[in-house]
Amino acid sequence: MRYWHGHGHYVGGWGVGLMAFGTLMFLVIVVLLAVALFRYVARSRQPIPPGRAAPGAGGAGVGGPHGWGPVGQGGQGGQGVSPEQLLAERFARGEIDAEEYRHRLDTLRSANGPGGD
């Protein structure tokens, strides 16, 4: 079976299959590029919280890349941000709910400190 294509040229079954495959691959690449561009733009529009280093600025900022790691010497994180301030920032961003915020704040303020029973 042959398909008519253009001015006297015939495209066989393999030709149609390869054209369909090529078109599909082209569309997949276009969609992946669009998703990557959308994610890049969305990520670059997020404000950098105070006291954190920008990506590629030679450090991950206070408390590691996600703000979950150790804070630093004496609980001051190198830039003068207290653990209570970091906790308040996480609560303000919606990373933790009010109950978890109060529990962690009570733990920070307790005489035993975190982990002390």
One Martini backbone bead per residue (centre of mass of N, CA, C, O) as a GRO file, in nm:
protein
  117
    1MET     BB    1   0.097   0.037   0.023
    2ARG     BB    2   0.035   0.367  -0.097
    3TYR     BB    3   0.115   0.713  -0.064
    4TRP     BB    4   0.024   1.024  -0.149
    5HIS     BB    5   0.297   1.274  -0.205
    6GLY     BB    6   0.268   1.513  -0.402
    7HIS     BB    7   0.495   1.515  -0.691
    8GLY     BB    8   0.537   1.184  -0.747
    9HIS     BB    9   0.555   1.092  -0.449
   10TYR     BB   10   0.619   0.815  -0.242
   11VAL     BB   11   0.492   0.688   0.072
   12GLY     BB   12   0.553   0.458   0.281
   13GLY     BB   13   0.513   0.301   0.578
   14TRP     BB   14   0.786   0.396   0.697
   15GLY     BB   15   0.752   0.697   0.636
   16VAL     BB   16   0.502   0.744   0.807
   17GLY     BB   17   0.621   0.642   1.074
   18LEU     BB   18   0.861   0.844   1.087
   19MET     BB   19   0.690   1.100   1.082
   20ALA     BB   20   0.530   1.040   1.337
   21PHE     BB   21   0.772   1.011   1.527
   22GLY     BB   22   0.895   1.292   1.476
   23THR     BB   23   0.649   1.453   1.566
   24LEU     BB   24   0.633   1.340   1.852
   25MET     BB   25   0.917   1.428   1.943
   26PHE     BB   26   0.876   1.728   1.898
   27LEU     BB   27   0.640   1.761   2.100
   28VAL     BB   28   0.790   1.661   2.349
   29ILE     BB   29   1.011   1.878   2.347
   30VAL     BB   30   0.825   2.124   2.366
   31VAL     BB   31   0.693   2.048   2.636
   32LEU     BB   32   0.952   2.026   2.807
   33LEU     BB   33   1.043   2.319   2.759
   34ALA     BB   34   0.791   2.453   2.878
   35VAL     BB   35   0.816   2.334   3.162
   36ALA     BB   36   1.100   2.439   3.224
   37LEU     BB   37   1.034   2.737   3.190
   38PHE     BB   38   0.811   2.755   3.402
   39ARG     BB   39   0.985   2.663   3.646
   40TYR     BB   40   1.199   2.884   3.625
   41VAL     BB   41   1.012   3.129   3.655
   42ALA     BB   42   0.878   3.044   3.923
   43ARG     BB   43   1.146   3.030   4.088
   44SER     BB   44   1.255   3.329   4.026
   45ARG     BB   45   0.993   3.475   4.176
   46GLN     BB   46   1.092   3.400   4.442
   47PRO     BB   47   1.159   3.516   4.734
   48ILE     BB   48   1.420   3.602   4.937
   49PRO     BB   49   1.486   3.543   5.236
   50PRO     BB   50   1.604   3.667   5.504
   51GLY     BB   51   1.934   3.538   5.555
   52ARG     BB   52   1.967   3.427   5.263
   53ALA     BB   53   2.119   3.280   5.014
   54ALA     BB   54   2.177   3.280   4.703
   55PRO     BB   55   2.200   3.105   4.440
   56GLY     BB   56   2.548   3.084   4.395
   57ALA     BB   57   2.669   3.248   4.671
   58GLY     BB   58   2.836   3.018   4.849
   59GLY     BB   59   2.554   2.920   4.981
   60ALA     BB   60   2.261   2.797   5.162
   61GLY     BB   61   2.227   2.928   5.420
   62VAL     BB   62   2.012   2.905   5.661
   63GLY     BB   63   1.985   2.574   5.744
   64GLY     BB   64   2.029   2.524   5.462
   65PRO     BB   65   1.849   2.481   5.167
   66HIS     BB   66   1.556   2.453   5.360
   67GLY     BB   67   1.580   2.527   5.679
   68TRP     BB   68   1.642   2.231   5.851
   69GLY     BB   69   1.900   2.254   5.967
   70PRO     BB   70   2.144   2.358   6.127
   71VAL     BB   71   2.199   2.676   6.260
   72GLY     BB   72   2.436   2.692   6.486
   73GLN     BB   73   2.595   2.887   6.695
   74GLY     BB   74   2.391   2.946   6.961
   75GLY     BB   75   2.135   2.988   6.760
   76GLN     BB   76   2.238   3.219   6.518
   77GLY     BB   77   2.331   3.131   6.209
   78GLY     BB   78   2.552   3.383   6.150
   79GLN     BB   79   2.304   3.620   6.087
   80GLY     BB   80   2.109   3.653   6.355
   81VAL     BB   81   1.909   3.408   6.349
   82SER     BB   82   1.669   3.272   6.518
   83PRO     BB   83   1.484   2.997   6.578
   84GLU     BB   84   1.217   3.158   6.614
   85GLN     BB   85   1.234   3.303   6.340
   86LEU     BB   86   1.238   3.052   6.163
   87LEU     BB   87   0.969   2.942   6.262
   88ALA     BB   88   0.800   3.189   6.178
   89GLU     BB   89   0.863   3.167   5.875
   90ARG     BB   90   0.742   2.886   5.830
   91PHE     BB   91   0.458   2.968   5.919
   92ALA     BB   92   0.419   3.201   5.711
   93ARG     BB   93   0.463   2.996   5.457
   94GLY     BB   94   0.306   2.712   5.544
   95GLU     BB   95   0.485   2.460   5.645
   96ILE     BB   96   0.330   2.506   5.915
   97ASP     BB   97   0.120   2.480   6.166
   98ALA     BB   98  -0.005   2.603   6.459
   99GLU     BB   99   0.046   2.356   6.635
  100GLU     BB  100   0.343   2.309   6.557
  101TYR     BB  101   0.444   2.586   6.630
  102ARG     BB  102   0.375   2.579   6.935
  103HIS     BB  103   0.533   2.325   7.004
  104ARG     BB  104   0.815   2.425   6.909
  105LEU     BB  105   0.821   2.682   7.081
  106ASP     BB  106   0.801   2.540   7.355
  107THR     BB  107   1.058   2.374   7.317
  108LEU     BB  108   1.255   2.614   7.287
  109ARG     BB  109   1.158   2.754   7.574
  110SER     BB  110   1.244   2.539   7.734
  111ALA     BB  111   1.470   2.434   7.972
  112ASN     BB  112   1.565   2.169   7.803
  113GLY     BB  113   1.498   2.175   7.525
  114PRO     BB  114   1.566   2.003   7.265
  115GLY     BB  115   1.534   1.657   7.357
  116GLY     BB  116   1.453   1.703   7.649
  117ASP     BB  117   1.329   1.484   7.935
   0.00000   0.00000   0.00000
